[in-house]
Short mmCIF file of C-alpha atoms in Angstrom, two decimals:
data_model
loop_
_atom_site.label_atom_id
_atom_site.label_comp_id
_atom_site.label_asym_id
_atom_site.label_seq_id
_atom_site.Cartn_x
_atom_site.Cartn_y
_atom_site.Cartn_z
CA MET A 3 111.87 86.14 79.39
CA ASN A 4 108.28 85.29 77.97
CA ASP A 5 107.02 87.73 74.87
CA SER A 6 103.87 89.47 74.63
CA LYS A 7 103.24 87.50 71.90
CA GLU A 8 102.88 84.18 74.17
CA TYR A 9 100.29 86.19 76.61
CA THR A 10 96.39 86.18 76.17
CA LEU A 11 94.33 88.47 77.20
CA SER A 12 92.94 86.16 80.35
CA GLU A 13 97.08 85.92 81.41
CA ILE A 14 97.57 89.73 81.44
CA ILE A 15 94.12 91.63 82.29
CA ASP A 16 91.99 91.25 85.58
CA ILE A 17 89.04 90.01 83.72
CA TYR A 18 86.16 91.52 87.00
CA SER A 19 88.01 94.58 86.40
CA LEU A 20 88.22 94.92 82.37
CA GLN A 21 84.08 93.55 83.69
CA ASP A 22 84.03 97.35 85.51
CA ILE A 23 85.06 99.05 83.03
CA GLN A 24 83.34 97.84 79.75
CA ASP A 25 79.67 98.60 81.98
CA LYS A 26 80.30 101.41 83.03
CA PHE A 27 81.68 102.43 79.45
CA SER A 28 78.39 101.21 78.07
CA LYS A 29 76.54 103.19 80.14
CA MET A 30 78.62 106.08 79.31
CA THR A 31 77.64 105.97 76.03
CA ASN A 32 74.48 104.18 75.58
CA LEU A 33 76.33 101.12 73.82
CA SER A 34 76.25 97.66 73.81
CA ALA A 35 79.94 96.17 74.41
CA VAL A 36 81.89 93.23 74.78
CA THR A 37 85.80 92.22 74.90
CA VAL A 38 86.87 89.14 72.52
CA ASP A 39 89.99 87.25 72.13
CA ARG A 40 92.06 86.73 69.16
CA PHE A 41 90.30 84.31 68.27
CA GLY A 42 87.08 85.96 68.43
CA THR A 43 85.70 84.52 71.35
CA PRO A 44 84.11 86.89 74.88
CA ILE A 45 85.93 86.41 77.31
CA THR A 46 84.11 88.85 79.53
CA ALA A 47 79.53 88.72 79.57
CA PRO A 48 78.29 90.79 77.06
CA SER A 49 77.09 94.48 77.91
CA ASN A 50 73.73 96.22 77.62
CA PHE A 51 73.34 93.98 74.40
CA THR A 52 69.93 94.80 72.93
CA LYS A 53 67.18 93.14 72.60
CA PHE A 54 67.20 92.58 68.96
CA CYS A 55 71.00 91.27 68.67
CA ASN A 56 69.74 89.10 71.85
CA LEU A 57 66.88 87.98 69.83
CA LEU A 58 69.26 87.02 66.82
CA ARG A 59 71.37 84.94 68.60
CA THR A 60 68.55 82.36 70.26
CA THR A 61 68.93 80.96 66.50
CA LYS A 62 72.14 78.71 65.74
CA GLU A 63 72.69 80.43 61.92
CA GLY A 64 72.28 83.54 63.39
CA TYR A 65 74.79 83.04 66.53
CA ARG A 66 77.39 81.51 63.29
CA ARG A 67 76.79 84.97 61.41
CA CYS A 68 77.30 87.83 64.53
CA SER A 69 79.91 85.58 65.72
CA ASN A 70 81.01 85.78 62.06
CA CYS A 71 80.65 89.54 61.85
CA ASP A 72 82.06 89.87 65.09
CA ALA A 73 85.77 88.21 64.23
CA GLU A 74 85.51 89.87 61.13
CA GLY A 75 85.37 93.15 62.69
CA GLY A 76 88.54 93.05 64.76
CA LEU A 77 90.68 91.07 61.86
CA LYS A 78 90.03 94.44 59.82
CA SER A 79 90.98 96.51 63.16
CA MET A 80 93.58 95.03 63.82
CA LEU A 81 95.11 94.61 60.17
CA LEU A 82 94.48 98.47 60.21
CA LYS A 83 95.65 98.68 63.28
CA LYS A 84 92.82 101.00 64.69
CA PRO A 85 89.39 101.58 65.71
CA ILE A 86 87.32 100.67 62.85
CA VAL A 87 83.42 101.28 62.12
CA TYR A 88 81.01 98.51 60.58
CA THR A 89 77.79 97.37 59.51
CA CYS A 90 77.32 94.31 60.78
CA HIS A 91 74.93 91.10 58.65
CA ALA A 92 71.86 92.71 59.59
CA GLY A 93 72.26 95.88 59.12
CA LEU A 94 72.91 97.41 62.19
CA THR A 95 76.13 99.40 63.63
CA ASP A 96 79.01 97.86 64.94
CA LEU A 97 82.14 99.63 66.24
CA THR A 98 85.68 97.97 67.32
CA ALA A 99 89.17 98.42 68.65
CA PRO A 100 92.24 96.01 68.81
CA ILE A 101 93.78 95.90 71.43
CA ILE A 102 97.98 95.63 70.15
CA VAL A 103 101.15 94.65 72.96
CA ASN A 104 103.94 94.99 71.24
CA ASN A 105 102.51 95.11 67.27
CA VAL A 106 101.36 91.48 68.06
CA TYR A 107 96.91 91.49 68.11
CA LEU A 108 95.47 89.69 71.42
CA GLY A 109 92.03 90.76 70.63
CA ALA A 110 89.40 93.42 70.76
CA MET A 111 86.81 95.30 72.29
CA LEU A 112 83.49 95.23 70.45
CA CYS A 113 80.75 97.68 70.80
CA GLY A 114 77.29 99.36 68.69
CA GLN A 115 74.21 97.89 67.72
CA VAL A 116 72.69 100.73 66.80
CA VAL A 117 71.42 102.74 64.19
CA ILE A 118 73.06 106.00 62.45
CA GLU A 119 70.86 109.36 62.91
CA GLU A 120 71.72 111.73 59.40
CA HIS A 121 71.69 108.32 57.48
CA LYS A 122 68.25 106.48 59.02
CA THR A 123 70.06 103.04 58.25
CA ARG A 124 67.44 101.93 60.04
CA SER A 125 65.71 101.41 56.16
CA LEU A 126 68.40 98.87 55.54
CA VAL A 127 67.99 96.81 57.92
CA ASN A 128 65.65 93.95 56.18
CA LEU A 129 63.44 91.88 58.65
CA LYS A 130 61.65 89.83 56.40
CA LYS A 131 65.12 88.62 54.94
CA LEU A 132 66.14 87.88 58.32
CA SER A 133 62.66 86.42 59.57
CA ILE A 134 63.27 83.98 56.87
CA GLU A 135 66.65 83.18 57.26
CA LEU A 136 66.80 83.05 60.63
CA ASP A 137 63.14 81.94 61.93
CA ILE A 138 62.52 84.44 63.88
CA PRO A 139 59.17 85.80 63.63
CA ILE A 140 58.94 88.99 61.68
CA GLU A 141 57.05 90.80 64.85
CA ASP A 142 59.23 89.68 67.73
CA LEU A 143 61.94 91.52 65.01
CA LYS A 144 60.07 94.77 64.11
CA ALA A 145 59.09 95.68 67.79
CA ALA A 146 63.24 94.84 69.10
CA LEU A 147 64.45 96.68 66.26
CA ASN A 148 61.76 99.72 67.39
CA GLU A 149 63.27 99.82 70.84
CA ILE A 150 66.79 100.19 68.88
CA LYS A 151 68.35 103.24 69.62
CA SER A 152 69.56 105.91 67.15
CA ILE A 153 73.08 107.75 67.32
CA LYS A 154 74.79 110.36 65.99
CA ARG A 155 78.06 109.28 63.46
CA ASN A 156 80.69 111.64 65.56
CA LYS A 157 79.26 110.68 68.74
CA ILE A 158 80.37 106.86 66.81
CA ILE A 159 83.87 107.88 65.82
CA ASP A 160 84.73 109.70 69.06
CA SER A 161 83.60 106.32 71.15
CA ALA A 162 85.46 104.23 68.71
CA ASP A 163 88.63 106.37 69.55
CA PHE A 164 87.94 106.22 73.04
CA LEU A 165 87.73 102.74 73.38
CA SER A 166 90.72 102.21 71.37
CA MET A 167 92.56 104.25 73.97
CA PHE A 168 91.27 102.07 77.15
CA ALA A 169 91.89 97.97 75.32
CA ASN A 170 95.33 99.32 75.23
CA TYR A 171 96.02 100.86 78.09
CA ILE A 172 94.55 97.73 79.74
CA ALA A 173 96.35 95.21 77.59
CA GLU A 174 99.87 97.59 78.51
CA MET A 175 98.63 98.07 82.70
CA GLY A 176 98.41 93.97 82.27
CA VAL A 177 102.21 93.38 79.68
CA ALA A 178 103.10 95.80 82.45
CA ASN A 179 102.58 94.56 85.64
CA VAL A 180 103.34 90.43 83.89
CA THR A 181 106.39 91.18 83.26
CA HIS A 182 107.30 92.69 86.77
CA ALA A 183 106.01 89.88 88.30
CA GLU A 184 107.78 87.08 86.19
CA LEU A 185 111.21 89.40 86.90
CA LEU A 186 111.69 89.76 90.42
CA LYS A 187 110.30 85.53 90.50
CA GLU A 188 114.05 85.32 88.24
CA THR A 189 115.82 87.55 90.29
CA LYS A 190 114.98 86.19 93.33
CA GLU A 191 117.87 84.21 93.69
CA LYS A 192 120.33 86.05 90.94
CA MET A 193 121.54 89.36 93.16
CA LYS A 194 123.77 90.72 90.36
CA PHE A 195 120.44 91.39 88.32
CA GLN A 196 119.19 93.18 91.42
CA GLN A 197 118.89 96.80 88.80
CA LEU A 198 117.08 95.32 85.87
CA VAL A 199 114.47 94.35 88.59
CA LYS A 200 114.34 98.30 89.83
CA ASP A 201 114.14 100.15 86.30
CA THR A 202 111.58 97.95 85.28
CA GLN A 203 109.49 98.42 88.55
CA ILE A 204 109.66 102.21 87.48
CA LYS A 205 108.63 101.54 84.12
CA SER A 206 105.52 99.42 85.23
CA ILE A 207 104.67 101.84 87.64
CA GLN A 208 104.40 104.82 85.17
CA SER A 209 101.52 102.11 83.43
CA GLN A 210 99.02 102.47 86.30
CA VAL A 211 96.48 104.93 87.16
CA ASN A 212 94.57 104.48 90.32
CA PRO A 213 90.94 103.00 89.63
CA HIS A 214 89.58 104.74 92.88
CA PHE A 215 89.92 107.54 90.49
CA LEU A 216 89.24 106.03 86.73
CA PHE A 217 86.07 104.54 88.00
CA ASN A 218 85.14 107.33 89.92
CA THR A 219 85.64 109.47 86.55
CA LEU A 220 83.16 107.25 84.61
CA ASN A 221 80.84 107.53 86.85
CA THR A 222 80.94 111.22 86.79
CA ILE A 223 80.88 111.19 83.24
CA ALA A 224 78.16 108.48 83.07
CA GLY A 225 76.02 110.88 84.92
CA MET A 226 77.18 114.14 82.97
CA ALA A 227 75.72 112.59 80.06
CA LEU A 228 71.96 111.69 80.97
CA MET A 229 71.86 115.63 81.97
CA GLU A 230 73.61 117.54 79.79
CA ASP A 231 74.18 118.04 76.16
CA SER A 232 77.36 116.49 75.15
CA GLU A 233 80.08 119.48 74.98
CA LYS A 234 81.45 119.32 78.51
CA THR A 235 81.17 115.34 78.41
CA ALA A 236 83.15 115.28 75.80
CA GLU A 237 85.54 117.66 77.40
CA LEU A 238 85.79 114.97 80.08
CA ILE A 239 86.60 112.61 78.11
CA TYR A 240 89.29 114.00 75.77
CA SER A 241 91.32 115.08 79.37
CA LEU A 242 90.99 111.65 80.59
CA SER A 243 92.46 110.44 78.16
CA ASP A 244 95.06 112.84 77.92
CA ILE A 245 95.99 111.71 81.36
CA LEU A 246 96.13 108.06 80.84
CA ARG A 247 97.99 108.44 77.64
CA TYR A 248 100.75 110.83 79.99
CA SER A 249 100.53 107.88 82.27
CA ILE A 250 101.59 105.26 79.73
CA LYS A 251 103.88 107.41 77.80
CA ASN A 252 106.68 105.32 78.81
CA SER A 253 108.98 106.52 76.15
CA GLU A 254 110.63 109.33 77.99
CA ASP A 255 111.80 108.50 82.61
CA MET A 256 112.50 112.62 82.43
CA VAL A 257 110.05 115.08 81.71
CA GLU A 258 109.86 118.91 82.16
CA ILE A 259 108.04 120.21 85.19
CA GLY A 260 105.82 122.20 83.06
CA VAL A 261 104.65 118.90 81.30
CA GLU A 262 103.82 117.06 84.40
CA LEU A 263 101.64 121.05 85.62
CA GLU A 264 100.31 120.46 82.23
CA ASN A 265 98.83 116.90 83.64
CA ILE A 266 97.76 117.92 86.78
CA GLN A 267 95.68 121.03 85.18
CA LYS A 268 93.63 117.77 83.19
CA TYR A 269 93.23 115.75 86.61
CA LEU A 270 92.39 118.80 88.56
CA PHE A 271 89.66 119.69 85.98
CA ILE A 272 87.82 116.27 86.46
CA GLN A 273 87.90 116.59 90.31
CA ILE A 274 86.60 119.70 90.13
CA THR A 275 83.45 119.26 88.27
CA ARG A 276 82.96 115.45 89.91
CA TYR A 277 83.31 117.16 93.24
CA SER A 278 81.92 120.81 91.76
CA ASP A 279 82.29 123.83 94.33
CA LYS A 280 84.09 121.69 97.12
CA LEU A 281 86.67 121.76 95.64
CA SER A 282 89.20 124.63 93.88
CA TYR A 283 93.42 125.15 93.41
CA ASP A 284 96.22 127.52 92.70
CA ILE A 285 99.28 126.91 91.61
CA LYS A 286 102.72 129.39 91.22
CA ILE A 287 105.63 128.08 90.14
CA PRO A 288 107.85 130.66 88.39
CA ASP A 289 108.58 130.25 84.80
CA LYS A 290 112.24 129.11 85.70
CA ILE A 291 111.27 125.85 87.56
CA LEU A 292 108.68 124.84 84.69
CA LYS A 293 112.52 123.70 82.44
CA TYR A 294 113.40 121.63 85.21
CA LYS A 295 112.76 117.85 84.88
CA ILE A 296 111.42 115.42 87.65
CA PRO A 297 110.45 111.70 87.28
CA SER A 298 107.06 111.60 85.23
CA MET A 299 103.82 111.17 87.52
CA THR A 300 105.41 112.28 90.16
CA LEU A 301 103.68 114.96 91.25
CA GLN A 302 99.40 113.06 90.48
CA PRO A 303 99.34 110.46 93.25
CA LEU A 304 100.32 113.79 95.48
CA ILE A 305 97.40 115.59 94.56
CA GLU A 306 94.99 112.72 94.13
CA ASN A 307 96.35 111.68 97.41
CA ALA A 308 95.63 114.70 99.01
CA ILE A 309 91.99 115.47 97.89
CA ILE A 310 90.98 111.25 98.69
CA HIS A 311 92.89 111.47 102.57
CA GLY A 312 92.84 115.35 103.12
CA LEU A 313 89.62 116.83 101.65
CA GLU A 314 87.31 114.02 100.78
CA PRO A 315 86.13 112.96 104.45
CA GLN A 316 86.13 116.81 105.37
CA ASN A 317 82.08 119.01 104.78
CA ASN A 318 83.93 122.14 104.06
CA PRO A 319 85.08 122.75 100.49
CA GLY A 320 88.69 122.42 99.94
CA LYS A 321 91.88 123.85 98.19
CA ILE A 322 94.79 122.79 97.54
CA ASN A 323 98.02 124.93 96.54
CA VAL A 324 101.37 124.09 94.01
CA VAL A 325 103.70 126.22 94.42
CA GLY A 326 107.26 126.71 93.91
CA GLU A 327 110.52 127.37 94.72
CA ILE A 328 114.68 127.18 94.37
CA LEU A 329 116.42 127.23 96.81
CA PRO A 330 119.51 128.43 98.01
CA ASP A 331 121.22 125.15 97.04
CA LYS A 332 119.36 125.48 94.05
CA SER A 333 117.99 122.91 94.30
CA VAL A 334 113.94 123.38 93.74
CA LEU A 335 111.16 122.47 96.04
CA ILE A 336 107.71 121.85 95.30
CA LYS A 337 105.05 122.23 98.20
CA ILE A 338 101.09 120.69 97.90
CA THR A 339 99.38 122.19 100.28
CA ASP A 340 95.68 121.19 100.88
CA ASN A 341 93.30 122.48 103.87
CA GLY A 342 91.89 119.08 104.47
CA VAL A 343 91.41 116.85 107.75
CA GLY A 344 95.29 116.60 108.32
CA MET A 345 96.39 114.15 110.73
CA SER A 346 97.94 112.92 114.29
CA LYS A 347 101.37 113.00 114.98
CA GLU A 348 100.91 109.59 115.79
CA LYS A 349 99.39 108.95 112.44
CA LEU A 350 102.30 111.20 110.71
CA ASP A 351 104.73 109.35 112.13
CA MET A 352 103.44 105.94 111.37
CA LEU A 353 102.39 107.11 107.78
CA LEU A 354 106.47 108.47 107.53
CA GLY A 355 107.35 105.32 108.89
CA SER A 356 105.81 103.28 106.15
CA ILE A 357 107.06 105.20 103.26
CA ASN A 358 111.18 104.90 104.56
CA SER A 359 110.85 101.49 105.54
CA SER A 360 111.73 98.66 102.58
CA GLY A 361 108.54 97.34 102.86
CA ASN A 362 104.42 97.91 101.43
CA SER A 363 102.73 98.44 104.90
CA GLY A 364 101.37 101.58 103.53
CA GLY A 365 101.01 104.95 101.79
CA ILE A 366 101.67 102.96 99.29
CA GLY A 367 101.19 106.11 96.16
CA LEU A 368 103.98 108.66 98.68
CA LYS A 369 105.95 105.34 98.85
CA ILE A 370 106.13 105.17 95.08
CA VAL A 371 106.80 108.45 94.90
CA GLN A 372 109.78 108.30 97.23
CA ASP A 373 111.69 105.26 96.05
CA ARG A 374 111.48 106.78 92.56
CA LEU A 375 113.18 110.31 93.52
CA VAL A 376 115.80 109.17 95.76
CA TYR A 377 116.80 106.71 93.21
CA TYR A 378 116.42 108.68 90.71
CA PHE A 379 118.26 111.66 92.78
CA GLY A 380 120.16 110.24 96.05
CA ASP A 381 119.03 109.85 99.51
CA GLU A 382 118.98 113.73 99.79
CA PHE A 383 115.84 114.38 97.48
CA GLY A 384 112.07 113.14 98.21
CA ILE A 385 109.44 113.81 99.80
CA LYS A 386 108.87 115.53 103.19
CA ILE A 387 105.69 115.61 104.95
CA GLU A 388 104.17 118.00 107.30
CA SER A 389 99.94 117.70 109.08
CA SER A 390 98.55 118.55 111.97
CA PRO A 391 94.65 117.43 112.69
CA HIS A 392 92.16 119.94 111.15
CA SER A 393 95.41 121.79 110.04
CA GLY A 394 95.93 119.99 106.06
CA THR A 395 98.82 118.57 105.21
CA THR A 396 102.07 119.48 102.87
CA VAL A 397 103.56 117.70 101.34
CA TYR A 398 107.40 119.11 100.22
CA VAL A 399 109.36 117.60 96.55
CA LYS A 400 113.06 118.53 96.46
CA VAL A 401 114.50 118.05 94.13
CA PRO A 402 117.64 118.81 92.30
CA PRO A 403 117.63 121.41 89.29
CA ILE A 404 118.44 119.51 85.63
CA TYR A 405 117.12 120.38 82.45
#
């Protein structure tokens, strides 16, 4: 089996998706950004690069200095195993976040090309020296420098932490997906490894967050950053960061229902911010149930499914109710109900058939949840669905009382 040290970033990461995330990050923070491999070679197109930095890179010596500076920044962050903020060779402020998987350095995400507002670092840029050494007219440099944005230092620090979380989440997800694909290929003719494949598949599933939700959230954050002060935007970013950290935490396969609900509330906070007064929710779970355990990331896909397929298509305000109870046989039942568009009997039957089939024909999020619950607890547990047109949908999740 290949180890992560044999992978390159381009092998484990979908570059198109990475470029999309990088572009949205750059738009959200007003910072320039680029992703490089372990050798400092860019694997994405630059996002929002400043006129000043592009001007420096038009000369051979300027390009060499900028490339060396990027490589040194990535190396320092790799050695420290954390994001760092530093001053580039030209006097601008940059930051870099290392991409490290299993203690192996794969590359880095670099951004910045700004000046620090409090420290007035614009004055540190020696235009005369740069003009002489790089053979660039000083008036061109001065005009380009005047367009450089001033950023508060605390925003740079927050951006570095957020960038680090994103970079490593993407890499961890990529390694999990590649490992999963290789296991499937190797065990196709070796039935004795079937259980190993199933375990690996489950761990791979835990590292994934629906890109539909991720990208829409980033758009929401970017829009808010332009319209208001940063306090609420920061709260959104922190909630999203917590969700991503939770989703990739593989040290425990089972979590307390209370912990799962904390993650759900952060997810719903983001969605309510996005939909404004069109979405509300109510959670009523008895305290005793909160200590019982379920596989992590069981409830979030069900709530996300209710929003996307139940509430989004309608114009009326939507609501999600989460209710829990202990049944006479001591098992736990959690009901997730939405007042959305619902579905016809034919569509419901088709969905239930795909969830309970051995293939992946449809309802993949629900099927993943069902397969995991049956895998952990047996055929008598799992999800059931009730729905009718214009009357909403209810998903029942039944699990045993496990502490």
